[in-house]
CSV table of C-alpha atoms in Angstrom, one decimal:
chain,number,residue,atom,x,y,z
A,919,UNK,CA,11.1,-21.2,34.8
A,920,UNK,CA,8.0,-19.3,32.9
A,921,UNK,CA,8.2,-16.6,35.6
A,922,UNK,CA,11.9,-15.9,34.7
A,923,UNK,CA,11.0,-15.0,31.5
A,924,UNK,CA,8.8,-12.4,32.6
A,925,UNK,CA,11.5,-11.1,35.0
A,926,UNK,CA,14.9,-12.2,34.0
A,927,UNK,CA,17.9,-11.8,36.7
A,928,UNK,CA,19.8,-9.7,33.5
A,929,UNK,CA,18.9,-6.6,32.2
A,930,UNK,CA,17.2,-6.9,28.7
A,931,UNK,CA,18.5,-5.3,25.6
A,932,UNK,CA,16.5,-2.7,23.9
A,933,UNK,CA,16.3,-4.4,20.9
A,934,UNK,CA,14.7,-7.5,22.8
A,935,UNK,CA,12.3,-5.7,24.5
A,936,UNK,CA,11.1,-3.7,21.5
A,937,UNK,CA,10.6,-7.7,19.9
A,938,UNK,CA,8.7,-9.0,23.5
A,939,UNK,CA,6.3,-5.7,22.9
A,940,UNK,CA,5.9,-6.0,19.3
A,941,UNK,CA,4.9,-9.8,18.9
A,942,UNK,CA,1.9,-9.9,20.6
A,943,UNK,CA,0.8,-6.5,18.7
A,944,UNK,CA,1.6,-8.0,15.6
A,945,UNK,CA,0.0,-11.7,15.9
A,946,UNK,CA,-3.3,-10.0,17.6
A,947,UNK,CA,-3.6,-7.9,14.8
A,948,UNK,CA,-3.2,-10.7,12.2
A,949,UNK,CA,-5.9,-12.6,14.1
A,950,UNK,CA,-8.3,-9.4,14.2
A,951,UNK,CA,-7.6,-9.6,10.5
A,952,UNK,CA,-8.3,-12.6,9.7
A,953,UNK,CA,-11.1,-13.7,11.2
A,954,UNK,CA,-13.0,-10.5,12.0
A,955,UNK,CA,-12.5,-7.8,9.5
A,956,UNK,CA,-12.2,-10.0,6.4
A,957,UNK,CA,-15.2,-12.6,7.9
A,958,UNK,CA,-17.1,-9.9,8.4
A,959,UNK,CA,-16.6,-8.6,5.3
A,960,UNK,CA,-17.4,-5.3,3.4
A,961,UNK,CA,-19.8,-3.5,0.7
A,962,UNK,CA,-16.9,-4.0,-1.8
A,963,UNK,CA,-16.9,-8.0,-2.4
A,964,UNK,CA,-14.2,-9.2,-5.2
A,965,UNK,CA,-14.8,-12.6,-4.6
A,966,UNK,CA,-18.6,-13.4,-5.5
A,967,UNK,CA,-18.1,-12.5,-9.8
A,968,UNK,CA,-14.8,-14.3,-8.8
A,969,UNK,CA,-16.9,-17.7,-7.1
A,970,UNK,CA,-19.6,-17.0,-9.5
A,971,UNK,CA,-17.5,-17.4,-12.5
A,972,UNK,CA,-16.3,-20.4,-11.3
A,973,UNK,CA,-19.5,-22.2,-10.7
A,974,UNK,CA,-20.2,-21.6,-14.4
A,975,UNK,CA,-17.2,-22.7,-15.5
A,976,UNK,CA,-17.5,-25.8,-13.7
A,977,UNK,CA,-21.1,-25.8,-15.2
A,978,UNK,CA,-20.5,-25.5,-18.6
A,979,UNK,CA,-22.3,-21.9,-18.3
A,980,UNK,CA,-21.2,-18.8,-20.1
A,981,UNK,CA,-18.6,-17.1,-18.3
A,982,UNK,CA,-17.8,-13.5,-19.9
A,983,UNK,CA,-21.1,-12.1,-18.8
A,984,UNK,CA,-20.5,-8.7,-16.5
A,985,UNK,CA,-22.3,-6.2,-17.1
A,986,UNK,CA,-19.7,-3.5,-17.5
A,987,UNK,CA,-22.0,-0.1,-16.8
A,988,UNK,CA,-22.5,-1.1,-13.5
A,989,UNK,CA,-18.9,0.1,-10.6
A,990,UNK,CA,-20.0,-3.8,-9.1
A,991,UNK,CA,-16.6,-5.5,-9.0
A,992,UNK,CA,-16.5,-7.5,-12.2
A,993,UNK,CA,-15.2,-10.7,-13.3
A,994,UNK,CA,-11.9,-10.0,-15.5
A,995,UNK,CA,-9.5,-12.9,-15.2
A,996,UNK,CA,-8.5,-14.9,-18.7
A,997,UNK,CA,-9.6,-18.3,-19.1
A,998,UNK,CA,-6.5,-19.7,-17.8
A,999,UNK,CA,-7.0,-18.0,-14.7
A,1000,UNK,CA,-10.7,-19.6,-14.5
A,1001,UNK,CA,-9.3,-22.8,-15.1
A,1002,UNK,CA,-6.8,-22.2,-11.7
A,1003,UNK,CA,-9.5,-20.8,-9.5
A,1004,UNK,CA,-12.7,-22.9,-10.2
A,1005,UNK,CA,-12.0,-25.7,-7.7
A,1006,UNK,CA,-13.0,-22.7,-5.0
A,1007,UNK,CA,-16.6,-23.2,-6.5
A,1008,UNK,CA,-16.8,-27.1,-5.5
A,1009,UNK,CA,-18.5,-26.3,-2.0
A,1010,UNK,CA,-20.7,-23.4,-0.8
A,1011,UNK,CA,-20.3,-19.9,-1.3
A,1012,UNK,CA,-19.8,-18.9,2.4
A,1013,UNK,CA,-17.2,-22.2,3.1
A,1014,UNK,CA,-15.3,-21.3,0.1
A,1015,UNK,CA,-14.9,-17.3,0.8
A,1016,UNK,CA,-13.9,-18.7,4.0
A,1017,UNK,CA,-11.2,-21.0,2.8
A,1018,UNK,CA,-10.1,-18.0,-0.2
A,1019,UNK,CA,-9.1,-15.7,3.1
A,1020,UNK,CA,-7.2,-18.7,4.4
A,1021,UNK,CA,-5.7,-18.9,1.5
A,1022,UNK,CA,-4.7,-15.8,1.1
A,1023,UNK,CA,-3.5,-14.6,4.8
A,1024,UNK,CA,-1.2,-18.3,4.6
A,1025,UNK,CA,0.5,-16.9,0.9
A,1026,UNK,CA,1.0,-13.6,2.9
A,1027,UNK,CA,2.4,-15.0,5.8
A,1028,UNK,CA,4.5,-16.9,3.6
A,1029,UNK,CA,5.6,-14.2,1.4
A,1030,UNK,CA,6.3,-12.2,4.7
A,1031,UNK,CA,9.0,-15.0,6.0
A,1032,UNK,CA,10.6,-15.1,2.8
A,1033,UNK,CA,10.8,-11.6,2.3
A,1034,UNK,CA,12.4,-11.6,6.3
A,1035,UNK,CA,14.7,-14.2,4.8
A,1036,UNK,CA,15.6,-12.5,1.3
A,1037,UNK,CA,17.5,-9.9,3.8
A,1038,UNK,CA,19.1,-12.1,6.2
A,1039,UNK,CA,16.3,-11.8,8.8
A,1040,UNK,CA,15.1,-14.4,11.0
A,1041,UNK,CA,12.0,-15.0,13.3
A,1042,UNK,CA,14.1,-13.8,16.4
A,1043,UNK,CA,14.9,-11.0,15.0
A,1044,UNK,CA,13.4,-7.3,16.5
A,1045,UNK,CA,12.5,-7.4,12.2
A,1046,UNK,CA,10.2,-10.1,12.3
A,1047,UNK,CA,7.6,-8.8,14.2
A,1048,UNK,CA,8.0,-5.1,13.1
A,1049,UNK,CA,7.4,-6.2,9.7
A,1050,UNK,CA,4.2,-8.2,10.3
A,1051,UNK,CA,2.7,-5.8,12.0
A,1052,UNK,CA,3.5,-3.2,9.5
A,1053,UNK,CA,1.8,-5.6,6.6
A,1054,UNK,CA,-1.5,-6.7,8.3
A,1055,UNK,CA,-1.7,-2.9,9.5
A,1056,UNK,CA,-1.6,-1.3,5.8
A,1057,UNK,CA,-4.2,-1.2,4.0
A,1058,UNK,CA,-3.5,-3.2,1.0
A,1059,UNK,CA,-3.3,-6.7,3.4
A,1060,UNK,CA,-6.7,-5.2,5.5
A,1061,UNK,CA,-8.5,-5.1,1.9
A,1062,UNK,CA,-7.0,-7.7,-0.1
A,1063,UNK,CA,-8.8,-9.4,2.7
A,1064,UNK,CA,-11.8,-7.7,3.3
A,1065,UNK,CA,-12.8,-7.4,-0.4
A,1066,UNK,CA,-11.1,-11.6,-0.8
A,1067,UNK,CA,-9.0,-11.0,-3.6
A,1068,UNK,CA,-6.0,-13.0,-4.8
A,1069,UNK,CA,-3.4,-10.3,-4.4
A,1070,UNK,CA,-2.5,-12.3,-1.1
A,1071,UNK,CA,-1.0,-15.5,-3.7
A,1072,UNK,CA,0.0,-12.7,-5.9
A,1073,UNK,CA,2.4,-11.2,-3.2
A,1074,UNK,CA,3.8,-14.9,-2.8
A,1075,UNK,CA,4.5,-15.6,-6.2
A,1076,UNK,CA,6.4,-12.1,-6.3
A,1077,UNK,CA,8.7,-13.6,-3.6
A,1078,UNK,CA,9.6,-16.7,-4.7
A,1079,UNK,CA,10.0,-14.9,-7.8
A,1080,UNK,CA,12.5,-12.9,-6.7
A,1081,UNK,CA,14.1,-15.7,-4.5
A,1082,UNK,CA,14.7,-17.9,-7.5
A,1083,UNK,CA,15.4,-15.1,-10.0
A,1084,UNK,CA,18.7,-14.2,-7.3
A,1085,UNK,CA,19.7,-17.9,-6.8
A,1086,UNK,CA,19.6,-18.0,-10.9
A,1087,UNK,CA,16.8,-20.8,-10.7
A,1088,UNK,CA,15.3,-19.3,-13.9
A,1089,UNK,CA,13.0,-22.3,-14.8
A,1090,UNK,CA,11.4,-22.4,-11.6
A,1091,UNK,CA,11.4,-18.2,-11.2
A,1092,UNK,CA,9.4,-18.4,-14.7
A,1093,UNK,CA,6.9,-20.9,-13.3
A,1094,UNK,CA,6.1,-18.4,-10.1
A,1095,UNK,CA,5.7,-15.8,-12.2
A,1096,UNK,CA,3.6,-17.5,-15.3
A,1097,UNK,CA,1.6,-18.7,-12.4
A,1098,UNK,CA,0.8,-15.4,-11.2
A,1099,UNK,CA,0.3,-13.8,-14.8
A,1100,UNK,CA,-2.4,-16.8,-15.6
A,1101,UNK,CA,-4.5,-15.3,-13.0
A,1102,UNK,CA,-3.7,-11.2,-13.5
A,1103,UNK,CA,-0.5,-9.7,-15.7
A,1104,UNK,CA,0.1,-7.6,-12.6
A,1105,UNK,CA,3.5,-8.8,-12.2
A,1106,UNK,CA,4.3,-9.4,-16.0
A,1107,UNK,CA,6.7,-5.9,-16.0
A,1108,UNK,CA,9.2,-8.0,-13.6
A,1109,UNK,CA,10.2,-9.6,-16.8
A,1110,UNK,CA,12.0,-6.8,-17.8
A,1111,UNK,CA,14.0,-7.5,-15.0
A,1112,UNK,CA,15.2,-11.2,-16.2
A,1113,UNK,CA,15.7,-9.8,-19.3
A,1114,UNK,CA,18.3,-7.3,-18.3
A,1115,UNK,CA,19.9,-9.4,-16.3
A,1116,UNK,CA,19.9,-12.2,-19.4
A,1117,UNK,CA,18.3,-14.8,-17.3
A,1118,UNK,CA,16.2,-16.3,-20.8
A,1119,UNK,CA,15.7,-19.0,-19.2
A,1120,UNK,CA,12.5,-17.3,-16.7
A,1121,UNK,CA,11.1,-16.4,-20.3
A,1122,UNK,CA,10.5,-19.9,-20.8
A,1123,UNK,CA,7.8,-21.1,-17.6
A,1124,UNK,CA,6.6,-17.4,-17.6
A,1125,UNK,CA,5.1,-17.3,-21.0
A,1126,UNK,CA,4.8,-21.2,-21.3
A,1127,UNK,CA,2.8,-21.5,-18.3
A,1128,UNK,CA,-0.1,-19.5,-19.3
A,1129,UNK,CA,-0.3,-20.1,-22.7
A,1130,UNK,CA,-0.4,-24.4,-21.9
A,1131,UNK,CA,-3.1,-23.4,-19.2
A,1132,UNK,CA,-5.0,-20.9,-21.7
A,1133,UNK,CA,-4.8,-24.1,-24.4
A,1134,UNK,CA,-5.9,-26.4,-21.5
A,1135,UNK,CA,-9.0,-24.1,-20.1
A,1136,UNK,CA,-10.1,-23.0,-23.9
A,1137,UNK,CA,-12.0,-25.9,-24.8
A,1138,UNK,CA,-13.5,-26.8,-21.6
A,1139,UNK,CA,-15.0,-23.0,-21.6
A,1140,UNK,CA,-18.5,-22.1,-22.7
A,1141,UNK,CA,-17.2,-18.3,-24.0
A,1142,UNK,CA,-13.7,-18.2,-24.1
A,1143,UNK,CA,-13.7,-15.9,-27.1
A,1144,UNK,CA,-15.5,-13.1,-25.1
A,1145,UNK,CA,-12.6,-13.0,-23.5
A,1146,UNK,CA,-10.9,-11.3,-25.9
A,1147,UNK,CA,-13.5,-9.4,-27.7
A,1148,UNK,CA,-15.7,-8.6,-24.7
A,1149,UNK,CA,-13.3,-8.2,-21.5
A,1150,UNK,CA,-10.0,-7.6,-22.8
A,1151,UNK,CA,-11.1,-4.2,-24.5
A,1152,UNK,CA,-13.0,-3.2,-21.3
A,1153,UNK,CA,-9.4,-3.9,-19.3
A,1154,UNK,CA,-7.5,-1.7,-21.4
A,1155,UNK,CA,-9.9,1.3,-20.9
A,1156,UNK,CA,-9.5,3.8,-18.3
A,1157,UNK,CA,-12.6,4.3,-16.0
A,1158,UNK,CA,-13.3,7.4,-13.4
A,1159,UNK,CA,-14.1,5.1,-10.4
A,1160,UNK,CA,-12.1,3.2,-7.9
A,1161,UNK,CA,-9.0,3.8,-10.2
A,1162,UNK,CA,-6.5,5.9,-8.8
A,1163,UNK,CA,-3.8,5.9,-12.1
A,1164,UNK,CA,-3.3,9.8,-13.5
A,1165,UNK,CA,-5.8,9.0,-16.3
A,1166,UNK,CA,-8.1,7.8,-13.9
A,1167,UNK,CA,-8.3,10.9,-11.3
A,1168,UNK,CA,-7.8,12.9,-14.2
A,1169,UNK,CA,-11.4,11.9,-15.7
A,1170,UNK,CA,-13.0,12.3,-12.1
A,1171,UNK,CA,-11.6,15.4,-12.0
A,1172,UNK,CA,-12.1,16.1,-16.1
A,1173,UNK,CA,-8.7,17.1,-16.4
A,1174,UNK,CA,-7.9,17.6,-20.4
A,1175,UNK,CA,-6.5,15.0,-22.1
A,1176,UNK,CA,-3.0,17.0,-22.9
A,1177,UNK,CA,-2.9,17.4,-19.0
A,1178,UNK,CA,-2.9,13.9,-18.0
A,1179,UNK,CA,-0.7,12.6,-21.1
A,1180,UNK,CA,1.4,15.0,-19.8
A,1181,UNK,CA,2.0,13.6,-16.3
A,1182,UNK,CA,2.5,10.6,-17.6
A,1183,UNK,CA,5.0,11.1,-20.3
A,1184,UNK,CA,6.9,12.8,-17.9
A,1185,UNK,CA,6.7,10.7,-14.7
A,1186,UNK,CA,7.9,8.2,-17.5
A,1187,UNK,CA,10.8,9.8,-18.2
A,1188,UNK,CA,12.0,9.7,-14.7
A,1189,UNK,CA,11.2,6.2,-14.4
A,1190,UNK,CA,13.3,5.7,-17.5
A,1191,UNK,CA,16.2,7.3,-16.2
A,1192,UNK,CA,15.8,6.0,-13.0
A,1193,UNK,CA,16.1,2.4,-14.0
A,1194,UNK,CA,19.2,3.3,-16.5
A,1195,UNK,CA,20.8,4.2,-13.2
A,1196,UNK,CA,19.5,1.2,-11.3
A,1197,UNK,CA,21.0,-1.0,-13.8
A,1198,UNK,CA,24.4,0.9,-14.7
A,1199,UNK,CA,25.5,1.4,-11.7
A,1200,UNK,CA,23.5,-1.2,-9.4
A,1201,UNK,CA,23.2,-4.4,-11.6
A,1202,UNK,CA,25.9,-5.8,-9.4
A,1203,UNK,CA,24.4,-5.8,-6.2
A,1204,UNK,CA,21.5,-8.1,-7.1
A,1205,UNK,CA,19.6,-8.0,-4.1
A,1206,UNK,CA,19.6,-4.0,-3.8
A,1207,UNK,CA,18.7,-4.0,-8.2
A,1208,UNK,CA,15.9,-6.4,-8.2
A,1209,UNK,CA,14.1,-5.0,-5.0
A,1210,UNK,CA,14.5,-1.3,-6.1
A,1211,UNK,CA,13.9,-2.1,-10.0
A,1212,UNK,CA,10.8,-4.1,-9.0
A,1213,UNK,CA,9.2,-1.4,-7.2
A,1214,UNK,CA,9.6,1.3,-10.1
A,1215,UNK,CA,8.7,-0.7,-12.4
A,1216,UNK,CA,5.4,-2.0,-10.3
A,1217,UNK,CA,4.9,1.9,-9.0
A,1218,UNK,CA,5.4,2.9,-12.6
A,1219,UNK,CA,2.8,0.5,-14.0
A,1220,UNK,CA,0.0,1.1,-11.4
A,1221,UNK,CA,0.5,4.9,-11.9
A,1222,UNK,CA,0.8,5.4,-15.7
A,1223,UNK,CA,-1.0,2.3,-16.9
A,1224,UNK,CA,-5.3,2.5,-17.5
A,1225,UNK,CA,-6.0,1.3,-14.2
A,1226,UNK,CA,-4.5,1.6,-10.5
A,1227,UNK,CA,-6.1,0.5,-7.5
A,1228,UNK,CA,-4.8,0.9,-3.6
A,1229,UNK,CA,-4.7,-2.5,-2.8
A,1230,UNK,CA,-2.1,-3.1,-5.8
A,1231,UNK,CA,0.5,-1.6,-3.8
A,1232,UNK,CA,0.5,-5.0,-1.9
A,1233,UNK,CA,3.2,-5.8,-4.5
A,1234,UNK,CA,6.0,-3.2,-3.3
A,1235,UNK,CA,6.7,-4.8,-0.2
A,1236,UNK,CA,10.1,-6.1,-1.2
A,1237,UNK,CA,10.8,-2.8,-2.7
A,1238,UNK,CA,10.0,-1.1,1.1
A,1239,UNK,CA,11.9,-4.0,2.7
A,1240,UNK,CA,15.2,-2.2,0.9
A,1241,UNK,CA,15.1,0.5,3.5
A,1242,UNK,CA,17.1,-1.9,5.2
A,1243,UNK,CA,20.3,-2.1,2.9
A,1244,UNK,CA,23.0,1.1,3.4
A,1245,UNK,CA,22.6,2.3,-0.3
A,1246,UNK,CA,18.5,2.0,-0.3
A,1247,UNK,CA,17.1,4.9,-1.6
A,1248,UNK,CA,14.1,5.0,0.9
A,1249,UNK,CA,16.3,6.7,3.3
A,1250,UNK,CA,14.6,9.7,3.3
A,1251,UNK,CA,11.4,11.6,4.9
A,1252,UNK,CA,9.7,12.3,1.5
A,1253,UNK,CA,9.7,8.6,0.8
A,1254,UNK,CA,7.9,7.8,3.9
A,1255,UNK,CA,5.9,10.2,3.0
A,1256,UNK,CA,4.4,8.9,0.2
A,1257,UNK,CA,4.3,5.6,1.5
A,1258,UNK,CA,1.8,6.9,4.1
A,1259,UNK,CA,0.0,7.8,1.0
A,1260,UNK,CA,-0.8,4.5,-0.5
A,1261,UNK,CA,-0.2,1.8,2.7
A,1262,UNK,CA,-2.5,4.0,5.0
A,1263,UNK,CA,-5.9,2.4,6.3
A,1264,UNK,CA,-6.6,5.9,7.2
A,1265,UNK,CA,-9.4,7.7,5.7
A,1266,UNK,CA,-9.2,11.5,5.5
A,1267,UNK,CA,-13.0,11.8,4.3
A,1268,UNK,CA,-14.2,14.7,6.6
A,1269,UNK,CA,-18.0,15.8,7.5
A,1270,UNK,CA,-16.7,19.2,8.3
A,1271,UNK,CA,-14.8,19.8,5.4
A,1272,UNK,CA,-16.3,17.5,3.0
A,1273,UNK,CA,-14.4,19.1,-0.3
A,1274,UNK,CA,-11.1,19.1,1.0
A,1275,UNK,CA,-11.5,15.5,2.8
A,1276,UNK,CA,-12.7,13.6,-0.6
A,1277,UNK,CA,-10.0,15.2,-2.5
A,1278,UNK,CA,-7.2,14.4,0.1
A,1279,UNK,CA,-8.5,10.7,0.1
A,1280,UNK,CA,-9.2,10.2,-3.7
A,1281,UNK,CA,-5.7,11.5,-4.7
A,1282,UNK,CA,-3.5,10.4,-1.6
A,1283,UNK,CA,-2.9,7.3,-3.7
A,1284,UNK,CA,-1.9,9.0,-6.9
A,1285,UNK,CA,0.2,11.2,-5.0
A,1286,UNK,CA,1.9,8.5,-3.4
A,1287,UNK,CA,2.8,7.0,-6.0
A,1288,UNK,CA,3.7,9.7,-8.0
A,1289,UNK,CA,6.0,11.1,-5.4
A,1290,UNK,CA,8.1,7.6,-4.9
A,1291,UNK,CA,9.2,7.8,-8.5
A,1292,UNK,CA,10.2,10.9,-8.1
A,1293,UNK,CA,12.1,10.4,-4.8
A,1294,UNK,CA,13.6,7.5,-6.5
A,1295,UNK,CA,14.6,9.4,-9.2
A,1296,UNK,CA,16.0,12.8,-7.2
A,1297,UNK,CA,18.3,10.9,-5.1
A,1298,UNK,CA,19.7,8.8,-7.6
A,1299,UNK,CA,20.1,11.3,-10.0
A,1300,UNK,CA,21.8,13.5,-6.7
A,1301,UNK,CA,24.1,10.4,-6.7
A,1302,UNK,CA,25.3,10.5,-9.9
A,1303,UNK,CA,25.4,14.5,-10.2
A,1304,UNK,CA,28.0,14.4,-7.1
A,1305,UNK,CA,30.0,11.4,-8.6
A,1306,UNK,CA,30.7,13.0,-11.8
A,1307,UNK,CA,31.7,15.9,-10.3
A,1308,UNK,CA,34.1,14.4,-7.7
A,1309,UNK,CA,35.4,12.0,-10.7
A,1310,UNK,CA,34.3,8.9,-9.2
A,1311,UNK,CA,31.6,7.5,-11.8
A,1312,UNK,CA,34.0,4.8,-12.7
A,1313,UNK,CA,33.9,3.4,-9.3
A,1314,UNK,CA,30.3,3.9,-8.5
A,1315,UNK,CA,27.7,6.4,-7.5
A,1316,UNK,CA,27.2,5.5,-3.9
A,1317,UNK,CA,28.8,8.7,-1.5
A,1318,UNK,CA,31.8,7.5,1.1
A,1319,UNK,CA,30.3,7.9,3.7
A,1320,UNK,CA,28.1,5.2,2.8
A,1321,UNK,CA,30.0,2.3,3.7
A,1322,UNK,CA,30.5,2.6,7.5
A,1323,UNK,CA,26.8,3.9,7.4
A,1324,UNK,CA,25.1,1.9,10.1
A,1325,UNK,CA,23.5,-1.9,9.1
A,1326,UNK,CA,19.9,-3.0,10.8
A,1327,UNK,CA,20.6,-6.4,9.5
A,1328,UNK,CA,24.2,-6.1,12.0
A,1329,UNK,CA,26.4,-6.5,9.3
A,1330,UNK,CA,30.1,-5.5,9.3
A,1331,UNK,CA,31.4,-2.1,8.2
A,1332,UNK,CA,32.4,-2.4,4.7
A,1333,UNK,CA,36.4,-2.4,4.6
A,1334,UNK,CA,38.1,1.1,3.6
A,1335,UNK,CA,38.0,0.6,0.2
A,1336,UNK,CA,41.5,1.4,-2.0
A,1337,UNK,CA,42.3,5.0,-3.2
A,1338,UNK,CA,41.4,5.9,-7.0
A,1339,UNK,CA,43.8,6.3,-9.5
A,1340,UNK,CA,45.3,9.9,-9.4
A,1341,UNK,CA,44.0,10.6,-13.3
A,1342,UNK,CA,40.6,9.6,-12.2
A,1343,UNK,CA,40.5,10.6,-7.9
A,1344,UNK,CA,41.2,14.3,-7.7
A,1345,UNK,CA,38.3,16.3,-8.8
A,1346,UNK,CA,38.6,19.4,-11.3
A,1347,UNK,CA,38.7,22.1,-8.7
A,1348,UNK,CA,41.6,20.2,-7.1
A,1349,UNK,CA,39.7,18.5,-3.9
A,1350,UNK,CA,41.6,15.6,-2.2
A,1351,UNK,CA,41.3,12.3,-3.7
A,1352,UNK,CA,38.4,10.9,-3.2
A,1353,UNK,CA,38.1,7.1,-2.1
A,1354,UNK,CA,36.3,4.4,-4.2
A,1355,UNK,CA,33.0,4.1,-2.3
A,1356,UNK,CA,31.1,1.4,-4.0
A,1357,UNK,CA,29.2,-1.2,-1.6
A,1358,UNK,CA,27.8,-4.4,-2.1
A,1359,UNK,CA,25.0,-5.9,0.2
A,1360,UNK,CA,24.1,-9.0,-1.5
A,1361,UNK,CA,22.6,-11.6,0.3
C-alpha cells in the first residue's frame, strides 16, 4: 500500500504534485531552522539583556540598567512585559534560550495554521506547504530566531487578533492584543482598526490588560520608574544603526532634517489616503479591510515611526496572505518587488563593489517598505480614478472584470452582478453601461 503512493495507478494532478514536492522542502527547512541556525546562534543575541533582566527581576535587582552608548541589543520592554517574561529566567541560561526558540517557532507555526485557516485554507491544500516554506525561508522567521526574540508570540497574537476581531469576539481580540502590547506596542496601531469598525469593546482587554499587569509588576520591581525616565526617552529617539525607518537611514547617510521630514510627511499622506479608500469603499468585505488596513498601518509605523527594524516585518504576513483574494492589491510585480526588499535573507554586501553593495543592503529595507505604500496607494487610487470616471463609485471601486478573475482558494465566480441605474451607469462620454462590479470575499 506505501509503494502505491509513490506510484499511483492515476495520473496525479499538478496541483498535488506541486504539494508532494513542496512538504518535504518546507518541513526540512523548518527543522534546519530550528535546531541549527537559531541553536547555533548569531553575534546579534536579543535574548541575553532579555534573560538577564529577568533574573534581576526575579532577584529583586535593578532592572533599567543598559548602557545605551553601546549598538549591544538592549533591554527595552516595560515592567509589565518583565513581569510576563521572567519565568524564562527560572533555569539556566542556555536551557531557557533553548525553550524561548521553542516557544517561539510553536507561536509561528501556530500563527501560520491560523492564518491558512483565516482564508479558507487547509493542511491538504497545495497553500499549506507553499506558505511554510515561504515564512521559515524569509528572513524575519530566520532572525526572529537566530537573534531569540519574541516577534514569533508577537505574530500569534496578531492572528488571533485578527480571527476574533472578524468573528466580533471583541473581549477576547482585546486580550490578544493587550497581551502583545505588555511586552512591545508593536501591534498597538491595529487599534485603529477596531475603532473604525466601532468594535469598543477590544478597547477594553487591550488597554486593561497592560495597565492591571503594569499595576501588578510595579511594586514587585526594583526600578520601575527608570522606566519611564530612563528607557522610554531612549525608545522615542531615532538612532543611525540597525534601524532602517527614513529618519534612521537618513542620519547614516546625514541627510538634512527637511529631507527626511519630508519623506515622511509625504509617505504619510499616501498612507492616509490609502486607508480613507480601504475603509470607504472596503469596510464591507472584512476579511480583505483588516488584512490590507493592518499591513499599512504596520508598514506605515515601521517606516515613519523612530525606529524600524527587518525583522518587524514578521508582522505583515496576513497582509501578504491577501494576494490570494480577487480584489487584493498585491497583484502586481512592483509589490513583489518590494517584498523581496524586506522578506529576503539575501545579503547584497559585495567585496568587489563594496559602496554599492552596503548601500543596496542598508536601504533595501527602507525601500521596501516605502515602495508597498506606495503600490498600495497607486492602485487604489487607479481604482477609484477609473470608477469615477465610468460613474460607478456608488457601486464600488473594484473593475468588472474582477469578478470572474480567477480564485486560488477555488471559489465560485461571483454571479453577473445587476446593471446600474441608467442616471448613474452610462459614463459622460456616452460608453455603454457599465455593470455594478463590487465583490465580496469574506470568509
Amino acid at each position: 500500500m506505501f509503494l502505491r503512493q509513490l506510484e499511483p495507478r492515476t495520473a496525479r494532478t499538478t496541483a498535488e504534485v506541486i504539494k508532494f514536492a513542496l512538504w518535504p522542502l518546507a518541513v526540512m527547512t523548518v527543522l534546519n531552522r530550528v535546531f541549527i541556525k537559531a541553536v547555533n546562534g548569531f553575534i546579534t543575541d536579543d535574548y541575553r539583556p532579555v534573560y538577564q533582566a529577568s533574573l534581576d527581576f526575579l532577584n529583586g535587582r535593578p532592572v533599567y540598567t543598559a548602557n545605551f552608548d553601546s549598538v549591544d541589543p538592549h533591554y527595552l520592554y516595560p515592567p509589565s512585559g518583565t513581569l510576563l517574561i521572567a519565568p524564562i529566567a527560572a533555569i539556566d541560561y542556555e536551557k531557557s534560550r533553548w525553550l524561548f526558540i521553542a516557544l517561539n517557532a510553536i507561536a509561528i507555526l501556530i500563527a501560520w495554521y491560523l492564518l491558512l485557516r483565516l482564508f479558507r485554507y487547509t493542511l491538504n491544500s497545495v497553500a499549506a506547504p507553499a506558505l511554510l516554506l515561504a515564512m521559515f525561508t524569509s528572513e524575519t522567521v530566520i532572525n526572529t530566531l537566530v537573534f531569540t526574540n519574541v516577534n514569533g508570540c508577537v505574530l500569534l497574537a496578531e492572528l488571533i487578533f485578527i480571527r476574533l476581531l472578524l468573528k466580533r469576539q471583541d473581549l477576547w481580540a482585546g486580550a490578544a492584543l493587550g497581551l502583545s502590547i505588555a511586552v512591545k506596542p508593536t501591534l498597538a496601531p491595529l487599534l485603529l482598526i477596531a475603532l473604525v469598525r466601532g468594535q469598543w469593546k477590544v478597547f477594553v482587554t487591550a488597554l486593561g490588560v497592560p495597565l492591571a499587569l503594569t499595576a501588578i509588576a510595579w511594586p514587585l520591581s526594583k526600578d520601575p520608574e527608570k522606566f519611564l525616565t530612563r528607557t522610554a526617552p531612549y525608545i522615542f529617539e531615532s538612532r543611525d544603526y540597525f534601524n532602517s525607518a527614513i529618519v534612521g537611514n537618513g542620519e547614516y547617510y546625514g541627510l538634512p532634517p527637511w529631507l527626511t521630514w519630508g519623506m515622511r510627511v509625504v509617505l504619510g499622506v499616501l498612507v492616509l489616503i490609502s486607508l480613507w479608500l480601504l475603509y470607504r469603499y472596503y469596510r464591507e468585505d472584512e476579511l480583505f479591510f483588516v488584512c490590507t488596513s493592518s499591513g499599512v498601518l504596520l508598514t506605515a509605523s515601521f517606516l515613519l515611526s523612530s525606529l524600524g527594524q527587518m525583522y518587524y516585518s514578521m508582522m505583515l504576513f496576513p497582509f501578504l496572505m491577501t494576494v490570494v483574494l480577487r480584489n487584493s492589491v498585491l497583484r502586481n510585480w512592483p509589490a513583489w518587488l518590494a517584498i523581496f526588499g524586506f522578506m529576503s535573507y539575501d545579503k547584497w554586501l559585495s567585496d568587489r563593489w563594496q559602496h554599492i553593495g552596503r548601500n543596496l543592503e542598508y536601504l533595501r529595507i527602507t525601500f521596501g517598505w516605502g515602495l508597498l505604500l506606495i503600490v498600495v496607494f497607486c492602485v487604489l487610487g487607479d481604482r477609484y480614478l477609473a470608477a469615477r470616471r465610468e460613474g460607478r463609485l456608488p457601486f464600488g471601486i473594484d473593475p468588472a472584470w474582477m469578478r470572474s478573475a480567477p480564485d486560488p482558494r477555488g471559489e465560485a465566480p461571483q454571479r453577473p452582478a445587476p446593471a446600474l441605474p441608467a442616471e448613474t451607469s452610462t459614463p459622460h462620454n456616452g460608453a455603454a453601461p457599465v455593470e455594478q462590479d463590487r465583490i465580496s470575499v469574506e470568509p
